[in-house]
Every structure is written in C-alpha cells, then in structure tokens.
PDB file of C-alpha atoms and ligand atoms in Angstrom:
ATOM      1  CA  UNK A  24       0.133  -0.099   0.193  1.00  0.00           C
ATOM      2  CA  UNK A  25       1.195   3.605  -0.757  1.00  0.00           C
ATOM      3  CA  UNK A  26       1.912   5.555   2.138  1.00  0.00           C
ATOM      4  CA  UNK A  27       0.104   8.328   0.863  1.00  0.00           C
ATOM      5  CA  UNK A  28      -3.895   7.871  -0.408  1.00  0.00           C
ATOM      6  CA  UNK A  29      -4.033   9.018  -4.575  1.00  0.00           C
ATOM      7  CA  UNK A  30      -5.199  12.592  -3.595  1.00  0.00           C
ATOM      8  CA  UNK A  31      -2.598  13.377  -0.758  1.00  0.00           C
ATOM      9  CA  UNK A  32       0.134  15.009  -1.689  1.00  0.00           C
ATOM     10  CA  UNK A  33       3.206  13.001  -2.604  1.00  0.00           C
ATOM     11  CA  UNK A  34       6.510  13.200  -3.788  1.00  0.00           C
ATOM     12  CA  UNK A  35       7.344  12.328  -7.436  1.00  0.00           C
ATOM     13  CA  UNK A  36      10.732  12.230  -9.601  1.00  0.00           C
ATOM     14  CA  UNK A  37      11.457  14.169 -12.746  1.00  0.00           C
ATOM     15  CA  UNK A  38      12.067  11.934 -15.761  1.00  0.00           C
ATOM     16  CA  UNK A  39      12.851  14.577 -17.993  1.00  0.00           C
ATOM     17  CA  UNK A  40      12.875  18.254 -18.403  1.00  0.00           C
ATOM     18  CA  UNK A  41      13.455  20.204 -21.750  1.00  0.00           C
ATOM     19  CA  UNK A  42      12.949  23.874 -23.815  1.00  0.00           C
ATOM     20  CA  UNK A  43      10.025  23.534 -25.970  1.00  0.00           C
ATOM     21  CA  UNK A  44       9.933  27.141 -27.910  1.00  0.00           C
ATOM     22  CA  UNK A  45       9.668  29.784 -25.228  1.00  0.00           C
ATOM     23  CA  UNK A  46       7.968  27.397 -22.758  1.00  0.00           C
ATOM     24  CA  UNK A  47       8.977  24.249 -21.059  1.00  0.00           C
ATOM     25  CA  UNK A  48       8.122  20.758 -21.275  1.00  0.00           C
ATOM     26  CA  UNK A  49       8.758  18.588 -17.905  1.00  0.00           C
ATOM     27  CA  UNK A  50       7.841  14.742 -16.860  1.00  0.00           C
ATOM     28  CA  UNK A  51       7.099  13.408 -13.482  1.00  0.00           C
ATOM     29  CA  UNK A  52       6.960   9.393 -13.023  1.00  0.00           C
ATOM     30  CA  UNK A  53       3.636   9.221 -10.221  1.00  0.00           C
ATOM     31  CA  UNK A  54       4.158   6.031  -8.813  1.00  0.00           C
ATOM     32  CA  UNK A  55       0.884   6.088  -6.670  1.00  0.00           C
ATOM     33  CA  UNK A  56      -1.666   8.114  -8.584  1.00  0.00           C
ATOM     34  CA  UNK A  57      -4.510   7.825 -10.503  1.00  0.00           C
ATOM     35  CA  UNK A  58      -4.133   8.474 -14.231  1.00  0.00           C
ATOM     36  CA  UNK A  59      -5.887  11.989 -14.561  1.00  0.00           C
ATOM     37  CA  UNK A  60      -8.297  13.336 -17.132  1.00  0.00           C
ATOM     38  CA  UNK A  61      -7.550  15.967 -19.718  1.00  0.00           C
ATOM     39  CA  UNK A  62      -8.864  19.193 -18.063  1.00  0.00           C
ATOM     40  CA  UNK A  63      -7.467  17.939 -14.533  1.00  0.00           C
ATOM     41  CA  UNK A  64      -4.837  20.145 -12.756  1.00  0.00           C
ATOM     42  CA  UNK A  65      -2.030  19.166 -10.114  1.00  0.00           C
ATOM     43  CA  UNK A  66      -1.150  21.669  -7.077  1.00  0.00           C
ATOM     44  CA  UNK A  67       3.054  21.161  -7.469  1.00  0.00           C
ATOM     45  CA  UNK A  68       6.086  22.413  -5.640  1.00  0.00           C
ATOM     46  CA  UNK A  69       9.495  21.368  -5.786  1.00  0.00           C
ATOM     47  CA  UNK A  70      11.378  19.263  -3.160  1.00  0.00           C
ATOM     48  CA  UNK A  71      14.259  21.879  -2.335  1.00  0.00           C
ATOM     49  CA  UNK A  72      14.542  26.060  -3.084  1.00  0.00           C
ATOM     50  CA  UNK A  73      10.865  26.048  -3.030  1.00  0.00           C
ATOM     51  CA  UNK A  74      11.311  29.305  -0.706  1.00  0.00           C
ATOM     52  CA  UNK A  75      13.804  31.443  -2.285  1.00  0.00           C
ATOM     53  CA  UNK A  76      13.869  34.587  -2.333  1.00  0.00           C
ATOM     54  CA  UNK A  77      12.035  36.409   0.464  1.00  0.00           C
ATOM     55  CA  UNK A  78       9.587  32.713   1.166  1.00  0.00           C
ATOM     56  CA  UNK A  79       8.247  33.130  -2.312  1.00  0.00           C
ATOM     57  CA  UNK A  80       6.589  31.244  -3.932  1.00  0.00           C
ATOM     58  CA  UNK A  81       5.524  29.552  -0.578  1.00  0.00           C
ATOM     59  CA  UNK A  82       2.337  27.940  -1.718  1.00  0.00           C
ATOM     60  CA  UNK A  83       1.998  25.208  -4.259  1.00  0.00           C
ATOM     61  CA  UNK A  84       1.025  26.739  -7.895  1.00  0.00           C
ATOM     62  CA  UNK A  85      -1.514  24.711 -10.308  1.00  0.00           C
ATOM     63  CA  UNK A  86      -0.321  23.373 -13.401  1.00  0.00           C
ATOM     64  CA  UNK A  87      -2.711  21.524 -16.106  1.00  0.00           C
ATOM     65  CA  UNK A  88      -1.576  18.209 -17.149  1.00  0.00           C
ATOM     66  CA  UNK A  89      -0.392  18.653 -20.611  1.00  0.00           C
ATOM     67  CA  UNK A  90      -0.364  14.745 -21.542  1.00  0.00           C
ATOM     68  CA  UNK A  91      -0.224  11.410 -19.565  1.00  0.00           C
ATOM     69  CA  UNK A  92       1.142   7.949 -20.283  1.00  0.00           C
ATOM     70  CA  UNK A  93       2.050   4.197 -19.154  1.00  0.00           C
ATOM     71  CA  UNK A  94       5.572   4.501 -17.583  1.00  0.00           C
ATOM     72  CA  UNK A  95       7.624   1.615 -15.859  1.00  0.00           C
ATOM     73  CA  UNK A  96       6.364   2.135 -12.135  1.00  0.00           C
ATOM     74  CA  UNK A  97       3.561   4.691 -12.501  1.00  0.00           C
ATOM     75  CA  UNK A  98       2.059   7.189 -14.747  1.00  0.00           C
ATOM     76  CA  UNK A  99       3.962   9.666 -16.662  1.00  0.00           C
ATOM     77  CA  UNK A 100       2.863  13.350 -16.235  1.00  0.00           C
ATOM     78  CA  UNK A 101       4.196  15.746 -18.661  1.00  0.00           C
ATOM     79  CA  UNK A 102       3.388  19.556 -18.516  1.00  0.00           C
ATOM     80  CA  UNK A 103       3.932  22.712 -20.179  1.00  0.00           C
ATOM     81  CA  UNK A 104       5.162  25.531 -18.105  1.00  0.00           C
ATOM     82  CA  UNK A 105       6.124  29.239 -19.033  1.00  0.00           C
ATOM     83  CA  UNK A 106       8.112  31.070 -16.224  1.00  0.00           C
ATOM     84  CA  UNK A 107       6.254  33.862 -15.156  1.00  0.00           C
ATOM     85  CA  UNK A 108       7.180  34.314 -11.562  1.00  0.00           C
ATOM     86  CA  UNK A 109       8.856  32.774  -8.470  1.00  0.00           C
ATOM     87  CA  UNK A 110       6.812  29.360  -8.515  1.00  0.00           C
ATOM     88  CA  UNK A 111       7.007  28.945 -12.461  1.00  0.00           C
ATOM     89  CA  UNK A 112      10.324  30.110 -12.737  1.00  0.00           C
ATOM     90  CA  UNK A 113      11.444  27.537 -10.455  1.00  0.00           C
ATOM     91  CA  UNK A 114       9.796  24.846 -11.971  1.00  0.00           C
ATOM     92  CA  UNK A 115      11.448  25.645 -15.152  1.00  0.00           C
ATOM     93  CA  UNK A 116      14.787  25.182 -13.647  1.00  0.00           C
ATOM     94  CA  UNK A 117      13.595  21.324 -12.809  1.00  0.00           C
ATOM     95  CA  UNK A 118      16.258  19.054 -13.625  1.00  0.00           C
ATOM     96  CA  UNK A 119      16.186  15.099 -14.464  1.00  0.00           C
ATOM     97  CA  UNK A 120      15.962  12.930 -10.770  1.00  0.00           C
ATOM     98  CA  UNK A 121      14.945  15.914  -8.819  1.00  0.00           C
ATOM     99  CA  UNK A 122      11.676  15.670  -6.593  1.00  0.00           C
ATOM    100  CA  UNK A 123       8.498  17.545  -6.705  1.00  0.00           C
ATOM    101  CA  UNK A 124       5.337  17.692  -4.238  1.00  0.00           C
ATOM    102  CA  UNK A 125       2.262  16.874  -6.080  1.00  0.00           C
ATOM    103  CA  UNK A 126      -1.298  16.944  -5.189  1.00  0.00           C
ATOM    104  CA  UNK A 127      -3.785  16.103  -7.838  1.00  0.00           C
ATOM    105  CA  UNK A 128      -5.797  15.086  -9.817  1.00  0.00           C
ATOM    106  CA  UNK A 129      -7.679  17.918  -9.051  1.00  0.00           C
ATOM    107  CA  UNK A 130     -11.090  19.633 -10.334  1.00  0.00           C
ATOM    108  CA  UNK A 131     -13.225  18.133 -13.157  1.00  0.00           C
ATOM    109  CA  UNK A 132     -12.369  17.325 -16.873  1.00  0.00           C
ATOM    110  CA  UNK A 133     -13.653  18.370 -20.315  1.00  0.00           C
ATOM    111  CA  UNK A 134     -16.461  16.032 -21.375  1.00  0.00           C
ATOM    112  CA  UNK A 135     -16.682  14.540 -25.076  1.00  0.00           C
ATOM    113  CA  UNK A 136     -19.181  16.085 -27.239  1.00  0.00           C
ATOM    114  CA  UNK A 137     -23.108  15.376 -26.959  1.00  0.00           C
ATOM    115  CA  UNK A 138     -23.122  14.963 -30.944  1.00  0.00           C
ATOM    116  CA  UNK A 139     -21.523  12.225 -31.685  1.00  0.00           C
ATOM    117  CA  UNK A 140     -23.624  11.204 -35.181  1.00  0.00           C
ATOM    118  CA  UNK A 141     -21.647   9.891 -38.036  1.00  0.00           C
ATOM    119  CA  UNK A 142     -21.173  13.380 -39.999  1.00  0.00           C
ATOM    120  CA  UNK A 143     -21.155  15.448 -37.027  1.00  0.00           C
ATOM    121  CA  UNK A 144     -18.590  18.010 -37.054  1.00  0.00           C
ATOM    122  CA  UNK A 145     -16.826  17.013 -33.697  1.00  0.00           C
ATOM    123  CA  UNK A 146     -14.381  19.302 -31.704  1.00  0.00           C
ATOM    124  CA  UNK A 147     -13.323  22.209 -32.391  1.00  0.00           C
ATOM    125  CA  UNK A 148     -10.041  22.759 -30.101  1.00  0.00           C
ATOM    126  CA  UNK A 149      -9.029  26.442 -29.104  1.00  0.00           C
ATOM    127  CA  UNK A 150      -5.793  27.496 -27.244  1.00  0.00           C
ATOM    128  CA  UNK A 151      -3.930  30.740 -26.523  1.00  0.00           C
ATOM    129  CA  UNK A 152      -0.670  30.769 -25.267  1.00  0.00           C
ATOM    130  CA  UNK A 153       0.447  28.684 -22.335  1.00  0.00           C
ATOM    131  CA  UNK A 154      -3.568  27.445 -22.277  1.00  0.00           C
ATOM    132  CA  UNK A 155      -2.676  24.948 -25.130  1.00  0.00           C
ATOM    133  CA  UNK A 156      -1.426  22.586 -22.387  1.00  0.00           C
ATOM    134  CA  UNK A 157      -4.439  20.731 -21.260  1.00  0.00           C
ATOM    135  CA  UNK A 158      -5.896  20.723 -24.937  1.00  0.00           C
ATOM    136  CA  UNK A 159      -3.131  18.382 -25.697  1.00  0.00           C
ATOM    137  CA  UNK A 160      -4.057  15.222 -23.821  1.00  0.00           C
ATOM    138  CA  UNK A 161      -7.923  16.403 -25.057  1.00  0.00           C
ATOM    139  CA  UNK A 162      -6.904  15.620 -28.806  1.00  0.00           C
ATOM    140  CA  UNK A 163      -5.079  12.372 -27.898  1.00  0.00           C
ATOM    141  CA  UNK A 164      -7.995  11.058 -25.928  1.00  0.00           C
ATOM    142  CA  UNK A 165     -10.757  12.381 -28.862  1.00  0.00           C
ATOM    143  CA  UNK A 166      -8.175  10.825 -31.737  1.00  0.00           C
ATOM    144  CA  UNK A 167      -8.566   7.175 -29.373  1.00  0.00           C
ATOM    145  CA  UNK A 168     -12.515   7.678 -29.581  1.00  0.00           C
ATOM    146  CA  UNK A 169     -12.309   8.174 -33.200  1.00  0.00           C
ATOM    147  CA  UNK A 170     -13.820  12.010 -32.538  1.00  0.00           C
ATOM    148  CA  UNK A 171     -13.121  14.264 -35.671  1.00  0.00           C
ATOM    149  CA  UNK A 172     -11.192  16.920 -34.182  1.00  0.00           C
ATOM    150  CA  UNK A 173      -9.869  20.347 -35.572  1.00  0.00           C
ATOM    151  CA  UNK A 174      -7.260  22.288 -33.549  1.00  0.00           C
ATOM    152  CA  UNK A 175      -6.572  26.007 -33.306  1.00  0.00           C
ATOM    153  CA  UNK A 176      -3.586  27.070 -31.547  1.00  0.00           C
ATOM    154  CA  UNK A 177      -2.811  31.057 -31.070  1.00  0.00           C
ATOM    155  CA  UNK A 178       0.282  33.013 -29.589  1.00  0.00           C
ATOM    156  CA  UNK A 179       1.309  36.173 -28.847  1.00  0.00           C
ATOM    157  CA  UNK A 180       4.789  36.167 -30.581  1.00  0.00           C
ATOM    158  CA  UNK A 181       7.782  33.827 -30.505  1.00  0.00           C
ATOM    159  CA  UNK A 182       8.749  34.315 -27.468  1.00  0.00           C
ATOM    160  CA  UNK A 183       5.510  33.712 -25.892  1.00  0.00           C
ATOM    161  CA  UNK A 184       5.125  30.049 -27.734  1.00  0.00           C
ATOM    162  CA  UNK A 185       5.945  26.495 -27.382  1.00  0.00           C
ATOM    163  CA  UNK A 186       4.522  23.208 -27.170  1.00  0.00           C
ATOM    164  CA  UNK A 187       3.836  22.376 -30.908  1.00  0.00           C
ATOM    165  CA  UNK A 188       6.698  19.950 -31.709  1.00  0.00           C
ATOM    166  CA  UNK A 189       6.631  18.350 -28.380  1.00  0.00           C
ATOM    167  CA  UNK A 190       2.517  18.122 -27.884  1.00  0.00           C
ATOM    168  CA  UNK A 191       0.932  18.555 -30.951  1.00  0.00           C
ATOM    169  CA  UNK A 192       3.522  16.961 -33.757  1.00  0.00           C
ATOM    170  CA  UNK A 193       1.310  14.347 -34.694  1.00  0.00           C
ATOM    171  CA  UNK A 194      -1.924  16.147 -35.660  1.00  0.00           C
ATOM    172  CA  UNK A 195      -2.758  18.958 -37.852  1.00  0.00           C
ATOM    173  CA  UNK A 196      -2.904  22.505 -36.311  1.00  0.00           C
ATOM    174  CA  UNK A 197      -4.006  25.902 -37.630  1.00  0.00           C
ATOM    175  CA  UNK A 198      -2.042  28.352 -36.541  1.00  0.00           C
ATOM    176  CA  UNK A 199      -2.392  32.361 -35.551  1.00  0.00           C
ATOM    177  CA  UNK A 200       0.179  34.573 -33.634  1.00  0.00           C
ATOM    178  CA  UNK A 201      -0.333  38.118 -33.417  1.00  0.00           C
ATOM    179  CA  UNK A 202       3.184  39.094 -34.465  1.00  0.00           C
ATOM    180  CA  UNK A 203       2.443  37.434 -37.636  1.00  0.00           C
ATOM    181  CA  UNK A 204       5.493  34.899 -37.030  1.00  0.00           C
ATOM    182  CA  UNK A 205       3.831  32.009 -37.773  1.00  0.00           C
ATOM    183  CA  UNK A 206       0.258  31.303 -39.534  1.00  0.00           C
ATOM    184  CA  UNK A 207      -2.620  34.010 -39.559  1.00  0.00           C
ATOM    185  CA  UNK A 208      -1.740  37.123 -38.322  1.00  0.00           C
ATOM    186  CA  UNK A 209      -4.067  38.095 -35.397  1.00  0.00           C
ATOM    187  CA  UNK A 210      -6.070  36.242 -32.807  1.00  0.00           C
ATOM    188  CA  UNK A 211      -7.011  32.644 -32.848  1.00  0.00           C
ATOM    189  CA  UNK A 212     -10.231  33.400 -32.374  1.00  0.00           C
ATOM    190  CA  UNK A 213     -10.205  35.073 -35.816  1.00  0.00           C
ATOM    191  CA  UNK A 214      -9.865  31.101 -37.018  1.00  0.00           C
ATOM    192  CA  UNK A 215     -12.407  30.134 -34.996  1.00  0.00           C
ATOM    193  CA  UNK A 216     -14.831  32.299 -36.268  1.00  0.00           C
ATOM    194  CA  UNK A 217     -14.312  31.473 -40.003  1.00  0.00           C
ATOM    195  CA  UNK A 218     -14.726  27.945 -39.008  1.00  0.00           C
ATOM    196  CA  UNK A 219     -18.016  28.422 -36.934  1.00  0.00           C
ATOM    197  CA  UNK A 220     -19.195  30.422 -39.405  1.00  0.00           C
ATOM    198  CA  UNK A 221     -19.002  27.347 -42.062  1.00  0.00           C
ATOM    199  CA  UNK A 222     -22.037  24.817 -42.770  1.00  0.00           C
ATOM    200  CA  UNK A 223     -21.176  22.063 -40.493  1.00  0.00           C
ATOM    201  CA  UNK A 224     -20.810  24.121 -37.043  1.00  0.00           C
ATOM    202  CA  UNK A 225     -24.221  23.155 -35.915  1.00  0.00           C
ATOM    203  CA  UNK A 226     -23.310  19.866 -34.794  1.00  0.00           C
ATOM    204  CA  UNK A 227     -19.775  20.957 -33.358  1.00  0.00           C
ATOM    205  CA  UNK A 228     -18.457  21.365 -29.886  1.00  0.00           C
ATOM    206  CA  UNK A 229     -15.824  23.910 -28.863  1.00  0.00           C
ATOM    207  CA  UNK A 230     -13.279  23.320 -25.947  1.00  0.00           C
ATOM    208  CA  UNK A 231     -11.020  26.174 -25.114  1.00  0.00           C
ATOM    209  CA  UNK A 232      -7.909  27.206 -22.514  1.00  0.00           C
ATOM    210  CA  UNK A 233      -6.266  30.500 -22.806  1.00  0.00           C
ATOM    211  CA  UNK A 234      -6.235  33.997 -21.538  1.00  0.00           C
ATOM    212  CA  UNK A 235      -9.250  35.394 -20.247  1.00  0.00           C
ATOM    213  CA  UNK A 236     -10.205  38.041 -23.332  1.00  0.00           C
ATOM    214  CA  UNK A 237      -9.522  35.039 -25.300  1.00  0.00           C
ATOM    215  CA  UNK A 238     -12.120  32.892 -23.700  1.00  0.00           C
ATOM    216  CA  UNK A 239     -14.649  35.700 -23.637  1.00  0.00           C
ATOM    217  CA  UNK A 240     -14.566  36.093 -27.484  1.00  0.00           C
ATOM    218  CA  UNK A 241     -14.767  32.231 -28.003  1.00  0.00           C
ATOM    219  CA  UNK A 242     -17.833  32.065 -25.631  1.00  0.00           C
ATOM    220  CA  UNK A 243     -19.491  34.886 -27.142  1.00  0.00           C
ATOM    221  CA  UNK A 244     -18.385  33.263 -30.988  1.00  0.00           C
ATOM    222  CA  UNK A 245     -20.143  30.087 -29.365  1.00  0.00           C
ATOM    223  CA  UNK A 246     -23.258  32.046 -28.254  1.00  0.00           C
ATOM    224  CA  UNK A 247     -23.665  33.854 -31.637  1.00  0.00           C
ATOM    225  CA  UNK A 248     -23.425  30.612 -33.843  1.00  0.00           C
ATOM    226  CA  UNK A 249     -25.526  28.394 -31.014  1.00  0.00           C
ATOM    227  CA  UNK A 250     -22.497  26.041 -30.366  1.00  0.00           C
ATOM    228  CA  UNK A 251     -21.991  24.619 -27.163  1.00  0.00           C
ATOM    229  CA  UNK A 252     -18.511  25.392 -25.782  1.00  0.00           C
ATOM    230  CA  UNK A 253     -16.151  24.180 -22.695  1.00  0.00           C
ATOM    231  CA  UNK A 254     -14.133  26.465 -21.004  1.00  0.00           C
ATOM    232  CA  UNK A 255     -10.610  25.970 -18.897  1.00  0.00           C
ATOM    233  CA  UNK A 256     -10.577  28.851 -16.819  1.00  0.00           C
ATOM    234  CA  UNK A 257      -7.694  30.219 -14.423  1.00  0.00           C
ATOM    235  CA  UNK A 258      -7.731  31.861 -10.811  1.00  0.00           C
ATOM    236  CA  UNK A 259      -5.190  32.132  -8.525  1.00  0.00           C
ATOM    237  CA  UNK A 260      -5.306  29.119  -6.132  1.00  0.00           C
ATOM    238  CA  UNK A 261      -4.119  28.682  -2.996  1.00  0.00           C
ATOM    239  CA  UNK A 262      -4.806  24.993  -1.938  1.00  0.00           C
ATOM    240  CA  UNK A 263      -6.517  23.734  -4.856  1.00  0.00           C
ATOM    241  CA  UNK A 264      -9.273  21.048  -2.981  1.00  0.00           C
ATOM    242  CA  UNK A 265     -11.960  23.675  -2.347  1.00  0.00           C
ATOM    243  CA  UNK A 266     -10.893  24.837   1.324  1.00  0.00           C
ATOM    244  CA  UNK A 267      -9.522  28.308   1.230  1.00  0.00           C
ATOM    245  CA  UNK A 268     -11.696  30.111  -1.352  1.00  0.00           C
ATOM    246  CA  UNK A 269      -9.054  31.879  -2.745  1.00  0.00           C
ATOM    247  CA  UNK A 270     -10.068  30.368  -6.063  1.00  0.00           C
ATOM    248  CA  UNK A 271     -13.697  32.312  -6.183  1.00  0.00           C
ATOM    249  CA  UNK A 272     -14.911  33.639  -9.472  1.00  0.00           C
ATOM    250  CA  UNK A 273     -18.635  35.478  -9.562  1.00  0.00           C
ATOM    251  CA  UNK A 274     -21.068  33.081 -11.325  1.00  0.00           C
ATOM    252  CA  UNK A 275     -23.535  34.965 -13.976  1.00  0.00           C
ATOM    253  CA  UNK A 276     -26.604  34.077 -12.627  1.00  0.00           C
ATOM    254  CA  UNK A 277     -25.293  35.059  -8.812  1.00  0.00           C
ATOM    255  CA  UNK A 278     -23.047  33.806  -6.313  1.00  0.00           C
ATOM    256  CA  UNK A 279     -19.664  32.266  -6.413  1.00  0.00           C
ATOM    257  CA  UNK A 280     -17.731  28.987  -7.757  1.00  0.00           C
ATOM    258  CA  UNK A 281     -14.620  27.841  -6.622  1.00  0.00           C
ATOM    259  CA  UNK A 282     -12.726  26.979  -9.854  1.00  0.00           C
ATOM    260  CA  UNK A 283     -10.627  24.492  -8.252  1.00  0.00           C
ATOM    261  CA  UNK A 284     -13.725  21.877  -7.389  1.00  0.00           C
ATOM    262  CA  UNK A 285     -16.202  23.487  -9.787  1.00  0.00           C
ATOM    263  CA  UNK A 286     -14.035  24.275 -12.531  1.00  0.00           C
ATOM    264  CA  UNK A 287     -11.153  24.370 -13.935  1.00  0.00           C
ATOM    265  CA  UNK A 288     -13.526  23.426 -17.150  1.00  0.00           C
ATOM    266  CA  UNK A 289     -17.206  25.542 -17.265  1.00  0.00           C
ATOM    267  CA  UNK A 290     -19.606  24.348 -19.563  1.00  0.00           C
ATOM    268  CA  UNK A 291     -21.474  26.802 -21.614  1.00  0.00           C
ATOM    269  CA  UNK A 292     -24.451  25.783 -22.852  1.00  0.00           C
TER     270      UNK A 292
HETATM  271  C1  FAD B 308      -6.102  25.445 -13.011  1.00  0.00           C
HETATM  272  C2  FAD B 308      -4.508  25.706 -13.823  1.00  0.00           C
HETATM  273  C3  FAD B 308      -4.302  25.443 -14.759  1.00  0.00           C
HETATM  274  C4  FAD B 308      -2.838  26.013 -14.726  1.00  0.00           C
HETATM  275  N1  FAD B 308      -2.006  25.268 -15.892  1.00  0.00           N
HETATM  276  C5  FAD B 308      -0.916  25.771 -16.009  1.00  0.00           C
HETATM  277  C6  FAD B 308      -0.017  25.365 -17.343  1.00  0.00           C
HETATM  278  O1  FAD B 308      -0.344  24.088 -17.718  1.00  0.00           O
HETATM  279  N2  FAD B 308       0.912  25.544 -17.478  1.00  0.00           N
HETATM  280  C7  FAD B 308       1.605  27.151 -16.868  1.00  0.00           C
HETATM  281  O2  FAD B 308       2.630  27.634 -17.046  1.00  0.00           O
HETATM  282  N3  FAD B 308       0.653  27.762 -15.930  1.00  0.00           N
HETATM  283  C8  FAD B 308      -0.860  27.421 -15.750  1.00  0.00           C
HETATM  284  N4  FAD B 308      -1.186  28.115 -15.023  1.00  0.00           N
HETATM  285  C9  FAD B 308      -1.093  29.436 -14.409  1.00  0.00           C
HETATM  286  C10 FAD B 308       0.316  29.218 -13.078  1.00  0.00           C
HETATM  287  O3  FAD B 308      -0.721  28.558 -12.084  1.00  0.00           O
HETATM  288  C11 FAD B 308       0.314  30.833 -12.773  1.00  0.00           C
HETATM  289  O4  FAD B 308       1.138  31.343 -13.783  1.00  0.00           O
HETATM  290  C12 FAD B 308       1.244  30.644 -11.480  1.00  0.00           C
HETATM  291  O5  FAD B 308       0.645  30.130 -10.172  1.00  0.00           O
HETATM  292  C13 FAD B 308       2.235  31.629 -11.122  1.00  0.00           C
HETATM  293  O6  FAD B 308       2.995  31.461 -10.156  1.00  0.00           O
HETATM  294  P1  FAD B 308       4.206  32.593 -10.293  1.00  0.00           P
HETATM  295  O7  FAD B 308       4.974  32.374  -8.416  1.00  0.00           O
HETATM  296  O8  FAD B 308       5.125  31.654 -10.983  1.00  0.00           O
HETATM  297  O9  FAD B 308       4.087  33.974 -10.442  1.00  0.00           O
HETATM  298  P2  FAD B 308       3.004  34.521  -9.526  1.00  0.00           P
HETATM  299  O10 FAD B 308       4.107  35.854  -8.733  1.00  0.00           O
HETATM  300  O11 FAD B 308       2.567  34.091  -8.421  1.00  0.00           O
HETATM  301  O12 FAD B 308       2.309  35.257 -10.482  1.00  0.00           O
HETATM  302  C14 FAD B 308       2.428  36.075 -11.636  1.00  0.00           C
HETATM  303  C15 FAD B 308       1.489  37.024 -12.216  1.00  0.00           C
HETATM  304  O13 FAD B 308       0.536  36.323 -12.388  1.00  0.00           O
HETATM  305  C16 FAD B 308      -0.658  36.316 -11.727  1.00  0.00           C
HETATM  306  N5  FAD B 308      -1.357  35.053 -11.636  1.00  0.00           N
HETATM  307  C17 FAD B 308      -0.851  33.836 -11.234  1.00  0.00           C
HETATM  308  N6  FAD B 308      -1.652  32.799 -11.146  1.00  0.00           N
HETATM  309  C18 FAD B 308      -2.618  33.253 -11.782  1.00  0.00           C
HETATM  310  C19 FAD B 308      -3.814  32.688 -12.042  1.00  0.00           C
HETATM  311  N7  FAD B 308      -3.908  31.233 -11.799  1.00  0.00           N
HETATM  312  N8  FAD B 308      -4.766  33.313 -12.920  1.00  0.00           N
HETATM  313  C20 FAD B 308      -4.344  34.903 -13.384  1.00  0.00           C
HETATM  314  N9  FAD B 308      -3.372  35.265 -12.899  1.00  0.00           N
HETATM  315  C21 FAD B 308      -2.859  34.692 -12.345  1.00  0.00           C
HETATM  316  C22 FAD B 308      -0.306  37.197 -10.619  1.00  0.00           C
HETATM  317  O14 FAD B 308      -1.337  37.880  -9.958  1.00  0.00           O
HETATM  318  C23 FAD B 308       0.622  37.832 -10.920  1.00  0.00           C
HETATM  319  O15 FAD B 308       0.598  38.997 -11.661  1.00  0.00           O
HETATM  320  C24 FAD B 308      -2.441  27.563 -14.362  1.00  0.00           C
HETATM  321  C25 FAD B 308      -3.020  27.517 -13.237  1.00  0.00           C
HETATM  322  C26 FAD B 308      -4.424  27.078 -12.990  1.00  0.00           C
HETATM  323  C27 FAD B 308      -5.247  28.007 -11.651  1.00  0.00           C
HETATM  324  S1  FES B 309      -8.030  27.053  -4.248  1.00  0.00           S
HETATM  325 FE1  FES B 309      -9.069  26.883  -2.198  1.00  0.00          FE
HETATM  326  S2  FES B 309     -10.932  26.851  -2.914  1.00  0.00           S
HETATM  327 FE2  FES B 309      -9.846  26.801  -4.913  1.00  0.00          FE
END
C-alpha cells in the first residue's frame, strides 16, 4: 500500500525536462496516483529551493496536465510551463531526478461532444498561449475515440509560444500569431469565427483554454453560433481542493463558484 492516498501530497521524480520554444516541458513519474483526465490539474512545489527569495513562492502552484502515459512503475505526467514568477520560474529550472511534491489530479475534466452521430462536425479545440497545455491530452483522448477534432492554436509572439513539436506534432494544427511569425496574423478567435460560420458548425463542440479575453471571445462566438463550449479557466489558487475560497469567481446568475472544485472546466450551453 502506498503511504499516501492517491489524492494526498506525494513526492514524484522528474524524468525529463527540456525547452520547448519559449516554454518548457517536464515529465514526472507518479508512482501512486491515478491517471488524470484532460482538463484536470495538479498543485506542484519543488522538494528543494521552493521558498527562495523572501519566502516566495511558498504555496504550491497549479499546472494543468498536458499529456499522460504509462511508464515503468507508475503514470507519466507531462506539463507545459511558462516562467512568469517565482513558482513557475523554479519549476522551469527542474532537472532530471529532482523531487516535486504533487497533489492531484484535481478539478473536473473536459467532456466529450454530446453529438456523436456520423457526419457530426466533432470537436474544435482552441488554445491561446500557455493555455494550449490541457488541449494536448484532450486531442489524444478524442483521437482514441475517433471523434473528428480540429485544433486551432494562437500565440502572442515567438517568445511566448511553444509546445507544438512536443505536444501537437501528430496532428494538423491551424496557427495564429499576433506578430505574424507563424500562421494567420491576428487572433486564434479569427480562425474560430471562420470555422463556426461554416455549414457544419451546428453539430460542433468547442473546447478552449487561454487568457480571459480569448475565452470571452470564444464564448461570445459560440453563443452567436449556438455551439456548445467548454472553457478551462484560471484564477489564483492557494489550496486547489476547495478549502480556502481563494479561487472564487462570480457566477453569471449570482453567487460564486470555486474554480478548483467546480472547475477549472466551465460548461456553456
Ligand atoms: C487550473 C490551472 C491550471 C494552470 N495550468 C498551467 C499550465 O499548464 N502551465 C503554466 O505555465 N501555468 C499554468 N497555470 C498558471 C500558473 O498556476 C500561474 O502562472 C502560477 O501560479 C504563477 O505563479 P508564479 O509564482 O510563477 O508567479 P506569481 O508571482 O504568483 O504570478 C505572476 C503573475 O500572474 C498572476 N497570476 C498568477 N496565477 C494566476 C492565475 N491562476 N490566474 C490569473 N493570474 C494569475 C499574478 O497575479 C501575477 O501578476 C494554471 C493555473 C490554474 C489555476
Ligand atoms: S484554491 Fe482553495 S478553494 Fe479553490
């Protein structure tokens, strides 16, 4: 029996860590935890040098699981990360063999499209920036189930992009970039708008993760075209399992939801 329950905090080892464009990908071997579902996340803290400058980051940091796989002795968890502060910077420094405390998998997961009839348009995945992470595993899951899936990814510029060769190499991806270094020059939502205006949009389902303005634009486009969507959202998280209310966001119809337990995936009709 493992010492910790599957959802308890446990120590995992880094099996790989490498640059991926402007981001990094690292893998952990989770010997005791269950296989996560696409959309779920983990709270992570390094075993050493976590409370560096002035005690920060102190609290663990939330990361979506990007991909998973079987590994000798457990489950392989792949994460895509962008260093933007003390916690993510420290996780970007990880080297093979280091220990990482993990808690998870946490939160809910993306659900497959409701419309699975032959000829249905299937899934459209829309990712922006580091928000492409949870869509990698989702694409793989839909491929296993023969769900037709189209992938649209957008980046601000070359420095704020990555993960394509490591996580999306085996599928066709349509790209957009605000600086025009790759793909359509503009927003990824321009690509989505065009796709939803196509004649097969009615039976599509959209899955999106990215910065809040991108998610708002995705939701508005889906509403206008009467296409269901699921949005993986973010808010600052302290515990990750419902205890602190640090991640509370207002609901459109009043009240609050805790994004760590009621999300991070929010379903929009
Ligand atoms: C469910 C979930 C999944 C995530 N998945 C990934 C992932 O796969 N890869 C990845 O690189 N990052 C991911 N993040 C974001 C990551 O958790 C934050 O970037 C990280 O906590 C920042 O910590 P830091 O110490 O590096 O920087 P900090 O100094 O703590 O933050 C830097 C800046 O970002 C803001 N900020 C921090 N966290 C958030 C947040 N969650 N939402 C909005 N603003 C925030 C702060 O206010 C500050 O301005 C995810 C967050 C959530 C909630
Ligand atoms: S992060 Fe503590 S309640 Fe959600």
